[in-house]
Amino acid sequence: MDRYLLSITIFLPLVGGLIVLLIPKGQERLMRQVALATAALAFLVSLWLLGPFQVGGAEMQLQERYAWIPAIGVHYHVGIDGLSLPLVILTTLLTVLSIVYSWRVDVRVKEYLFLFLLLETAMVGVFAALDFFLFFVFWEVSIVPMYFLIGIWGGPRKEYAAIKFFLYTLVGSLAMLLAILLLYFNAEPRTFGILELIGQQPLARAPLLASLAFWGFFLAFAIKVPMWPFHTWLPDAHVEAPTAGSVILAGVLLKLGTYGFVRISLPMLPETFREYAPVVAILAVIGVVYGALVAMAQPDLKKLVAYSSVNHMGYVMLGVAAAAGAVGAPERAGAATLALNGAVFEMVAHGIITGALFLIVGVIYDYRAHTRGVDDFGGLGAVLPRYSGITMMAMLASLGLPGLMGFVAEFLIFVGSFGIFPELTVIAVTGVVFSAAMFLWTIQRIFLGPKNPRWAALPDLDGREAVSLVPLAAIMLVFGVYPRPLLEVINAAMASLVTVLR
Amino acid sequence: MPLPIEDLWAVSPEIWLAGLGLLLLVLDLFVPSGRKAIVGWAAAAGLTLGLVPILGLVGVTPRTVFFGTYVVDGFAIFFKIVAVASTVLVILSAMDVLRGQTQFEGEMYILLTFTALGLSLMAGSADLIMVVLSIEFVSLCSYVMAGYFKADRRGNEAGLKYFLFGAGASAVMIYGFSILYGLTGQTSLYAIASALSGAPRPAVVVALVMALAGIGFKVSMVPFHQWTPDVYEGAPTPVAAFLSVASKAAGFAVLLRLLAVAFASAPVDWITLIAGLSAVTMTVGNLLALPQRNIKRMLAYSSISHAGFLLMGVAAYAGEFAQGLLYYILAYAFTNLGAFFVAVTVGQRLGTDDIPAYAGLGERAPALAWLMALFMLSLTGIPPTAGFVGKFYIFGAAVQNGLIWLAAIGVVNSVIALYYYVGVIRAMFLMPPASAGPVGQPAALQLALGITGLGTLAAGLFPQPFVTLVSAASLLLRF
């Protein structure tokens, strides 16, 4: 059983999705139940991974490897380590909560649920894939359902947002395809195995090709993250996507980019990455400051959260770039490990916090006020006490209040990257000030102040919304106070990565 | 010189096809009008049986027969399979269209059968005269089929335009061949190959360019592509499907054999020439496809851009990724036939080929719409579809052969292409339906759609069996 556990986690949602497709029209309730059961089961199976998983093991674990296209050495090869495991569980968790939240979606339910489950398979697949061909297939497959989710169930400008998202990400992924082929043809023996290629370092003695490959990967990952200046698809996609789509987009899909930097760019082309690390770090810091400032100026709550993602993903990239800047400098290995730990922790934290924030926006917009204008509210704290409590908690977590998850991540990133890029880190810290100001101002405008009589009759969180939000709030608090279990898992993988880089 | 009996065995598929065509001619005389579908089913069944002698040749030692004019090798066998199989599918899709629209329904099936024979001959020709004869054979049948709805203004225009352009292109090609003959005194491609290495360069270049004009016309290579959208639009949709897949594949068979055999050691750098043509063809095709509103015109320009991708495979036909060209052809055959079959269905049921008429198809005919989405994604090259694996192979071949710049242009083009392919998906799923009510599909079309859809998915998810097939086929009998 344990042998196939990872494959089961990957493909269970797809199987559930196919079952949903077979359910005849008119039985929407049954479709929802099947989808929820599948997602819940997938979540449990992904938790089950923790059983056989050895915390502290540096190796890839629970590996499965079968020949897929033997003619060119493509394998179905999956495995997880301390980097991918938290992201896999994050994915399965957010999918369950999204399906719970989406219970009231009543337009083309069958397709909606199928696409969601297909998306889950693709995302988990990307995190688990250890073969470039497989990685690329999952990577691309994850784009298509999101196109439909935005395009069919999205807001007023859904068509524009959906095609923009598709085009941007496709540019990146095709550039990555060329980079993969460059690695493949320069390897001896030729292989698409990610671990084998890391071991071989095929482009170590071909700096020009290595640069080409690096920028190919960079384009794919930077668009996905998204790093400034490739971020322009993100506000559109986030604002137009249905609530659950935004949750998955922000919570998981953005992580595919940062995950790619850590899993592939860093160990595959360490020297090249070190060379360009300052460039990447500068772009990251611009993203941090720019994201926070632009978020502050947004009158639309959803757009505000979207831009805060640009800001937070900037922190992650600063941590990754710092680690890359420390390649080949053993005396900085400690700082690099810290920065990477922080970066990965921030990936998880941002997934939880921003996932919650988008659900929060959805709660007020989808079924209550039907407006997202930050200035349209006021005094909601007295009307919706439970909703206000959870919202404030998520926003405080996002701005990095100690005791909540975001603080741990940002603290680690700053401590780590200060040892490598001190000036840039100082600038990045100002981003924290801006985003604190932005969120506090938002809280003030929405929840405090005089009561707006328009919203006096709004109902507070109902049971289903609470079910989708409370777990996220609990996780923010638990890992904010006691981050050790999560950090231990991450640290093992990051420490061994840094050892390789040295 | 007596003809060895084994030579007859080697052409058993062609004999079968020729016999089948004659038989159908006779059968058609006895089938009353109104029940001509019988001829269609007979043709489909006969062609399917025709795959048996073709498959019987798989694994044969590559050799020439009929005094060096005709080749039997894995390469030719592969293209014969593609030609015959796609003809079967096209016949299945044509039955519903032809019924009631023309009084010459039976003749169409017969013409398709004979064209399949011509395409098989193209795949195996190893002599300039055979090349010309087989191309002309295919062309004459195609001219008639393109203008089949002669009462229709556009159909009429399609037939005439195809004929005039085709005749011109053939003439230029034959002139190029005559230069080749003049230079070498030979008509066999193999004999030309050895004689050409010492020939004067300017004359060889002229001969090559002229030959490319004729074949480029067949495969819709820029700048010989102008006929494509008008003919696809005016011809019956199944015929357009046939031209875009079967004719194009056979054209590439001839092109590759000509270049890789006759010009193998010629004093011209045809790889760079083809690579340049590839870049121009895919870019022009894609850019012109962007503003199209008619599905057949869009697919026409898309087929031009795919010709560009296939040319990339021709330029990079070396190394273990060379088979990518053949994989791409296979993937393209499944996918493009499928896309055209959806267009056939919609055109029949809704009476229009405008892409906006596809609005709401996702609700009116979910299965049809999802199949079309699959085909569009496959044409773009998104996994897990056949089109992706094909593109992966072609890009791989380009990178391996040092044509990274061409692969990069291909990448840019794939992104441009996404826009117009997704335009169809957008109409089907994002636009509200103009009118409610389901869209029915006749049984024969359903069968054809099922086969193409299954093939598109299977070649994307489990490529190995198909890779085995094409690697056997990439065995080209070289000099």
Short mmCIF file of N, CA and C in Angstrom, two decimals, chain A residues 241-346:
data_model
loop_
_atom_site.label_atom_id
_atom_site.label_comp_id
_atom_site.label_asym_id
_atom_site.label_seq_id
_atom_site.Cartn_x
_atom_site.Cartn_y
_atom_site.Cartn_z
N ALA A 241 -11.60 35.44 -11.38
CA ALA A 241 -11.83 34.03 -11.07
C ALA A 241 -12.93 33.91 -10.02
N PRO A 242 -13.67 32.77 -10.05
CA PRO A 242 -14.61 32.53 -8.96
C PRO A 242 -13.83 32.37 -7.66
N THR A 243 -14.49 32.54 -6.54
CA THR A 243 -13.77 32.56 -5.26
C THR A 243 -12.87 31.34 -5.07
N ALA A 244 -13.44 30.15 -5.28
CA ALA A 244 -12.63 28.96 -5.05
C ALA A 244 -11.46 28.90 -6.03
N GLY A 245 -11.67 29.41 -7.24
CA GLY A 245 -10.58 29.46 -8.21
C GLY A 245 -9.46 30.36 -7.73
N SER A 246 -9.83 31.51 -7.18
CA SER A 246 -8.80 32.41 -6.64
C SER A 246 -8.03 31.74 -5.52
N VAL A 247 -8.75 31.00 -4.68
CA VAL A 247 -8.10 30.33 -3.56
C VAL A 247 -7.02 29.38 -4.08
N ILE A 248 -7.39 28.57 -5.07
CA ILE A 248 -6.43 27.61 -5.60
C ILE A 248 -5.31 28.33 -6.35
N LEU A 249 -5.70 29.35 -7.10
CA LEU A 249 -4.70 30.10 -7.87
C LEU A 249 -3.65 30.69 -6.93
N ALA A 250 -4.11 31.39 -5.92
CA ALA A 250 -3.17 32.03 -5.01
C ALA A 250 -2.52 31.02 -4.09
N GLY A 251 -3.34 30.07 -3.64
CA GLY A 251 -2.83 29.15 -2.63
C GLY A 251 -1.84 28.15 -3.18
N VAL A 252 -2.08 27.66 -4.39
CA VAL A 252 -1.23 26.59 -4.89
C VAL A 252 -0.53 26.95 -6.20
N LEU A 253 -1.27 27.45 -7.18
CA LEU A 253 -0.65 27.61 -8.51
C LEU A 253 0.55 28.55 -8.48
N LEU A 254 0.48 29.61 -7.68
CA LEU A 254 1.64 30.49 -7.61
C LEU A 254 2.85 29.76 -7.05
N LYS A 255 2.57 28.80 -6.14
CA LYS A 255 3.68 28.05 -5.52
C LYS A 255 4.40 27.18 -6.53
N LEU A 256 3.71 26.83 -7.63
CA LEU A 256 4.39 26.02 -8.64
C LEU A 256 5.63 26.76 -9.12
N GLY A 257 5.53 28.07 -9.25
CA GLY A 257 6.67 28.85 -9.72
C GLY A 257 7.82 28.83 -8.72
N THR A 258 7.52 29.19 -7.48
CA THR A 258 8.60 29.22 -6.49
C THR A 258 9.15 27.82 -6.25
N TYR A 259 8.24 26.84 -6.28
CA TYR A 259 8.70 25.45 -6.13
C TYR A 259 9.69 25.10 -7.24
N GLY A 260 9.39 25.55 -8.45
CA GLY A 260 10.29 25.28 -9.57
C GLY A 260 11.67 25.89 -9.34
N PHE A 261 11.69 27.11 -8.82
CA PHE A 261 12.99 27.72 -8.55
C PHE A 261 13.79 26.89 -7.56
N VAL A 262 13.12 26.43 -6.50
CA VAL A 262 13.85 25.69 -5.46
C VAL A 262 14.19 24.28 -5.92
N ARG A 263 13.23 23.62 -6.57
CA ARG A 263 13.43 22.23 -6.95
C ARG A 263 14.35 22.10 -8.16
N ILE A 264 14.25 23.03 -9.11
CA ILE A 264 14.95 22.84 -10.38
C ILE A 264 16.06 23.87 -10.59
N SER A 265 15.72 25.15 -10.66
CA SER A 265 16.75 26.15 -11.01
C SER A 265 17.94 26.07 -10.07
N LEU A 266 17.67 25.99 -8.78
CA LEU A 266 18.75 26.07 -7.80
C LEU A 266 19.72 24.89 -7.90
N PRO A 267 19.24 23.66 -7.76
CA PRO A 267 20.21 22.55 -7.83
C PRO A 267 20.67 22.22 -9.24
N MET A 268 19.85 22.54 -10.27
CA MET A 268 20.20 22.11 -11.62
C MET A 268 21.26 23.03 -12.21
N LEU A 269 21.16 24.33 -11.96
CA LEU A 269 22.10 25.29 -12.56
C LEU A 269 22.63 26.22 -11.47
N PRO A 270 23.28 25.67 -10.44
CA PRO A 270 23.65 26.51 -9.28
C PRO A 270 24.58 27.67 -9.63
N GLU A 271 25.60 27.37 -10.45
CA GLU A 271 26.57 28.42 -10.77
C GLU A 271 25.91 29.56 -11.54
N THR A 272 25.08 29.18 -12.52
CA THR A 272 24.40 30.19 -13.32
C THR A 272 23.46 31.02 -12.46
N PHE A 273 22.76 30.33 -11.58
CA PHE A 273 21.82 31.03 -10.71
C PHE A 273 22.58 32.01 -9.81
N ARG A 274 23.75 31.58 -9.34
CA ARG A 274 24.52 32.47 -8.47
C ARG A 274 24.91 33.75 -9.22
N GLU A 275 25.29 33.53 -10.48
CA GLU A 275 25.68 34.66 -11.31
C GLU A 275 24.54 35.69 -11.44
N TYR A 276 23.31 35.16 -11.61
CA TYR A 276 22.19 36.07 -11.84
C TYR A 276 21.39 36.33 -10.57
N ALA A 277 21.84 35.80 -9.44
CA ALA A 277 21.08 35.95 -8.20
C ALA A 277 20.78 37.41 -7.86
N PRO A 278 21.75 38.33 -8.01
CA PRO A 278 21.43 39.73 -7.70
C PRO A 278 20.28 40.27 -8.54
N VAL A 279 20.26 39.90 -9.84
CA VAL A 279 19.16 40.36 -10.69
C VAL A 279 17.83 39.86 -10.15
N VAL A 280 17.81 38.55 -9.86
CA VAL A 280 16.56 37.95 -9.36
C VAL A 280 16.16 38.62 -8.05
N ALA A 281 17.16 38.85 -7.17
CA ALA A 281 16.85 39.45 -5.88
C ALA A 281 16.29 40.86 -6.05
N ILE A 282 16.87 41.61 -6.99
CA ILE A 282 16.38 42.98 -7.19
C ILE A 282 14.93 42.95 -7.69
N LEU A 283 14.65 42.03 -8.65
CA LEU A 283 13.26 41.91 -9.12
C LEU A 283 12.34 41.54 -7.97
N ALA A 284 12.84 40.65 -7.09
CA ALA A 284 12.02 40.22 -5.96
C ALA A 284 11.71 41.39 -5.05
N VAL A 285 12.72 42.22 -4.78
CA VAL A 285 12.51 43.34 -3.87
C VAL A 285 11.57 44.37 -4.50
N ILE A 286 11.73 44.57 -5.81
CA ILE A 286 10.79 45.48 -6.48
C ILE A 286 9.37 44.94 -6.30
N GLY A 287 9.21 43.61 -6.46
CA GLY A 287 7.90 43.01 -6.27
C GLY A 287 7.36 43.25 -4.88
N VAL A 288 8.23 43.14 -3.89
CA VAL A 288 7.82 43.33 -2.50
C VAL A 288 7.26 44.74 -2.31
N VAL A 289 8.05 45.73 -2.69
CA VAL A 289 7.66 47.11 -2.42
C VAL A 289 6.50 47.53 -3.31
N TYR A 290 6.62 47.18 -4.60
CA TYR A 290 5.59 47.55 -5.57
C TYR A 290 4.25 46.91 -5.20
N GLY A 291 4.31 45.60 -4.87
CA GLY A 291 3.07 44.89 -4.52
C GLY A 291 2.37 45.55 -3.35
N ALA A 292 3.14 45.89 -2.32
CA ALA A 292 2.53 46.48 -1.14
C ALA A 292 1.94 47.85 -1.45
N LEU A 293 2.69 48.66 -2.19
CA LEU A 293 2.22 50.02 -2.47
C LEU A 293 0.98 50.01 -3.35
N VAL A 294 1.01 49.16 -4.40
CA VAL A 294 -0.14 49.13 -5.29
C VAL A 294 -1.36 48.57 -4.57
N ALA A 295 -1.12 47.58 -3.71
CA ALA A 295 -2.24 47.02 -2.94
C ALA A 295 -2.91 48.10 -2.12
N MET A 296 -2.08 48.98 -1.55
CA MET A 296 -2.63 50.02 -0.69
C MET A 296 -3.58 50.93 -1.46
N ALA A 297 -3.28 51.10 -2.76
CA ALA A 297 -4.07 52.03 -3.53
C ALA A 297 -5.34 51.41 -4.10
N GLN A 298 -5.57 50.11 -3.87
CA GLN A 298 -6.71 49.45 -4.51
C GLN A 298 -8.01 49.74 -3.79
N PRO A 299 -9.02 50.17 -4.51
CA PRO A 299 -10.34 50.30 -3.87
C PRO A 299 -11.09 48.97 -3.83
N ASP A 300 -10.61 47.98 -4.61
CA ASP A 300 -11.30 46.70 -4.73
C ASP A 300 -10.62 45.70 -3.81
N LEU A 301 -11.38 45.12 -2.89
CA LEU A 301 -10.79 44.25 -1.88
C LEU A 301 -10.09 43.05 -2.51
N LYS A 302 -10.67 42.49 -3.57
CA LYS A 302 -10.08 41.29 -4.17
C LYS A 302 -8.76 41.64 -4.84
N LYS A 303 -8.73 42.80 -5.48
CA LYS A 303 -7.52 43.23 -6.14
C LYS A 303 -6.44 43.52 -5.10
N LEU A 304 -6.88 44.05 -3.98
CA LEU A 304 -5.95 44.34 -2.89
C LEU A 304 -5.26 43.05 -2.44
N VAL A 305 -6.05 42.01 -2.23
CA VAL A 305 -5.46 40.74 -1.82
C VAL A 305 -4.54 40.21 -2.92
N ALA A 306 -4.97 40.40 -4.19
CA ALA A 306 -4.15 39.91 -5.29
C ALA A 306 -2.78 40.58 -5.29
N TYR A 307 -2.75 41.88 -5.12
CA TYR A 307 -1.46 42.57 -5.12
C TYR A 307 -0.65 42.22 -3.89
N SER A 308 -1.33 41.94 -2.77
CA SER A 308 -0.56 41.52 -1.59
C SER A 308 0.15 40.20 -1.88
N SER A 309 -0.41 39.40 -2.81
CA SER A 309 0.28 38.17 -3.21
C SER A 309 1.59 38.49 -3.92
N VAL A 310 1.57 39.51 -4.77
CA VAL A 310 2.81 39.91 -5.45
C VAL A 310 3.85 40.26 -4.39
N ASN A 311 3.41 40.97 -3.40
CA ASN A 311 4.29 41.35 -2.30
C ASN A 311 4.86 40.12 -1.58
N HIS A 312 3.99 39.19 -1.23
CA HIS A 312 4.47 38.03 -0.45
C HIS A 312 5.34 37.10 -1.27
N MET A 313 4.98 36.93 -2.54
CA MET A 313 5.81 36.05 -3.35
C MET A 313 7.17 36.70 -3.58
N GLY A 314 7.23 38.02 -3.48
CA GLY A 314 8.52 38.71 -3.52
C GLY A 314 9.41 38.28 -2.36
N TYR A 315 8.84 38.13 -1.17
CA TYR A 315 9.65 37.64 -0.04
C TYR A 315 10.23 36.27 -0.35
N VAL A 316 9.34 35.39 -0.88
CA VAL A 316 9.81 34.03 -1.17
C VAL A 316 10.99 34.10 -2.12
N MET A 317 10.82 34.91 -3.17
CA MET A 317 11.89 34.96 -4.18
C MET A 317 13.16 35.59 -3.63
N LEU A 318 13.00 36.52 -2.71
CA LEU A 318 14.19 37.09 -2.08
C LEU A 318 14.96 36.00 -1.35
N GLY A 319 14.23 35.16 -0.61
CA GLY A 319 14.88 34.06 0.10
C GLY A 319 15.59 33.11 -0.85
N VAL A 320 14.90 32.77 -1.95
CA VAL A 320 15.50 31.83 -2.90
C VAL A 320 16.73 32.45 -3.56
N ALA A 321 16.61 33.72 -3.96
CA ALA A 321 17.73 34.38 -4.61
C ALA A 321 18.91 34.50 -3.65
N ALA A 322 18.62 34.75 -2.39
CA ALA A 322 19.70 34.83 -1.41
C ALA A 322 20.44 33.50 -1.33
N ALA A 323 19.67 32.41 -1.29
CA ALA A 323 20.31 31.09 -1.23
C ALA A 323 21.17 30.88 -2.47
N ALA A 324 20.67 31.34 -3.63
CA ALA A 324 21.45 31.18 -4.84
C ALA A 324 22.72 32.03 -4.78
N GLY A 325 22.61 33.22 -4.18
CA GLY A 325 23.77 34.08 -4.05
C GLY A 325 24.84 33.46 -3.16
N ALA A 326 24.46 32.53 -2.31
CA ALA A 326 25.42 31.92 -1.39
C ALA A 326 26.04 30.65 -1.96
N VAL A 327 25.69 30.31 -3.21
CA VAL A 327 26.26 29.08 -3.79
C VAL A 327 27.78 29.21 -3.85
N GLY A 328 28.45 28.14 -3.44
CA GLY A 328 29.91 28.14 -3.51
C GLY A 328 30.57 28.91 -2.39
N ALA A 329 29.80 29.37 -1.41
CA ALA A 329 30.40 30.08 -0.28
C ALA A 329 30.00 29.36 1.01
N PRO A 330 30.80 28.37 1.44
CA PRO A 330 30.42 27.54 2.58
C PRO A 330 30.14 28.35 3.84
N GLU A 331 30.82 29.52 3.99
CA GLU A 331 30.62 30.27 5.22
C GLU A 331 29.22 30.88 5.29
N ARG A 332 28.54 30.92 4.14
CA ARG A 332 27.20 31.49 4.14
C ARG A 332 26.12 30.42 4.11
N ALA A 333 26.53 29.16 4.24
CA ALA A 333 25.56 28.08 4.10
C ALA A 333 24.46 28.19 5.14
N GLY A 334 24.83 28.61 6.37
CA GLY A 334 23.82 28.72 7.42
C GLY A 334 22.75 29.72 7.04
N ALA A 335 23.21 30.88 6.55
CA ALA A 335 22.26 31.91 6.14
C ALA A 335 21.38 31.41 5.00
N ALA A 336 22.02 30.70 4.05
CA ALA A 336 21.26 30.19 2.91
C ALA A 336 20.17 29.23 3.37
N THR A 337 20.53 28.35 4.31
CA THR A 337 19.53 27.39 4.80
C THR A 337 18.36 28.12 5.44
N LEU A 338 18.70 29.13 6.27
CA LEU A 338 17.64 29.91 6.92
C LEU A 338 16.73 30.56 5.88
N ALA A 339 17.35 31.18 4.88
CA ALA A 339 16.55 31.89 3.87
C ALA A 339 15.64 30.92 3.14
N LEU A 340 16.19 29.73 2.80
CA LEU A 340 15.37 28.76 2.08
C LEU A 340 14.26 28.23 2.97
N ASN A 341 14.58 27.94 4.23
CA ASN A 341 13.53 27.49 5.14
C ASN A 341 12.41 28.51 5.20
N GLY A 342 12.82 29.77 5.30
CA GLY A 342 11.82 30.83 5.34
C GLY A 342 11.01 30.88 4.07
N ALA A 343 11.69 30.73 2.93
CA ALA A 343 10.99 30.81 1.64
C ALA A 343 9.94 29.71 1.54
N VAL A 344 10.34 28.48 1.89
CA VAL A 344 9.38 27.37 1.78
C VAL A 344 8.27 27.54 2.80
N PHE A 345 8.63 27.98 4.00
CA PHE A 345 7.61 28.21 5.02
C PHE A 345 6.63 29.27 4.54
N GLU A 346 7.16 30.29 3.89
CA GLU A 346 6.29 31.35 3.37
C GLU A 346 5.36 30.82 2.28
#
